[in-house]
Amino acid sequence: MDNIVIFGAPGSGKGTYSTALVKEFGYNHISTGDVLRAEIKAGTKLGKIVKGYIDQGQLIPDEHMIDILAGVYDSMLDGPGVIFDGFPRTIVQAKALKDMLQERGEKITITINLNVSEDVLMERLLRRAKIEGRADDNEETIKKRFKVYYNQTYPLIEWFKNEGVLSEFTFKGDTNLIIKEIIEKVASL
Ligand code: ATP
Ligand code: MG
């Protein structure tokens, strides 16, 4: 089974490229952001815990995330593979992912790191704010999310590199081109 991590800053297109890979290869898709927003919408106990963190642009504590992830992953074991979108976001989560996969005889196949300049990210997120109305897509919270990304998530690139699973993709103005590059890379695995 393929276990693909899509990695990048807020607004880097993790959801877009995940959807393209699902369409091309029939993978299952875990978007931790989507899972959390669904919990909030359904008014669950977990939803009530996580809402404050998301609205403040902060990460949800690792222990909650790790429990959620294992539950969702186990419902996807009979497909061709799983895309992890928005997880891991900390070194603790990365190690937990590695352990969880190992316990199931699996490993990270590849990490797709999306490089996008910060002005493009901000412009996209502000545009998305108007369309989707996400509470955390306002300029102040976006800036906090960038900070959280650079402090807590960006250092993971080195971890993925050491694991020998890092593959870099740089956005140069054309979404379709980068989709093509990612699909070619995944097809060659
Ligand atoms: P995009 O989806 O456009 O790349 P994003 O990365 O900011 O943007 P999501 O992945 O949807 O958006 O995450 C939204 C929020 O959900 C985060 O700011 C954080 O509060 C919470 N969250 C999502 N995944 C995790 C995680 N793995 N660990 C901790 N918090 C998370
Ligand atoms: Mg997303």
mmCIF file of N, CA and C in Angstrom, residues 18 21 42 68 74 81 183 186:
data_model
loop_
_atom_site.group_PDB
_atom_site.id
_atom_site.type_symbol
_atom_site.label_atom_id
_atom_site.label_comp_id
_atom_site.label_asym_id
_atom_site.label_seq_id
_atom_site.Cartn_x
_atom_site.Cartn_y
_atom_site.Cartn_z
ATOM 1 N N SER A 18 -4.056 16.540 -3.316
ATOM 2 C CA SER A 18 -4.601 15.279 -2.795
ATOM 3 C C SER A 18 -5.756 14.819 -3.670
ATOM 4 N N LEU A 21 -4.577 13.303 -6.849
ATOM 5 C CA LEU A 21 -4.008 11.957 -6.664
ATOM 6 C C LEU A 21 -5.099 10.921 -6.405
ATOM 7 N N ALA A 42 -20.404 19.013 13.714
ATOM 8 C CA ALA A 42 -21.305 18.042 14.326
ATOM 9 C C ALA A 42 -21.489 18.298 15.823
ATOM 10 N N ILE A 68 -7.041 10.367 16.570
ATOM 11 C CA ILE A 68 -7.933 10.547 15.429
ATOM 12 C C ILE A 68 -7.363 9.833 14.213
ATOM 13 N N ASP A 74 -7.272 3.139 9.940
ATOM 14 C CA ASP A 74 -7.691 1.737 9.981
ATOM 15 C C ASP A 74 -8.958 1.473 9.170
ATOM 16 N N GLY A 81 -4.023 2.807 -1.221
ATOM 17 C CA GLY A 81 -3.112 3.671 -0.488
ATOM 18 C C GLY A 81 -3.838 4.813 0.181
ATOM 19 N N ILE A 183 1.931 13.615 -10.240
ATOM 20 C CA ILE A 183 1.372 12.343 -10.715
ATOM 21 C C ILE A 183 2.467 11.478 -11.338
ATOM 22 N N VAL A 186 4.555 9.976 -8.514
ATOM 23 C CA VAL A 186 3.866 8.906 -7.776
ATOM 24 C C VAL A 186 3.727 7.659 -8.653
#
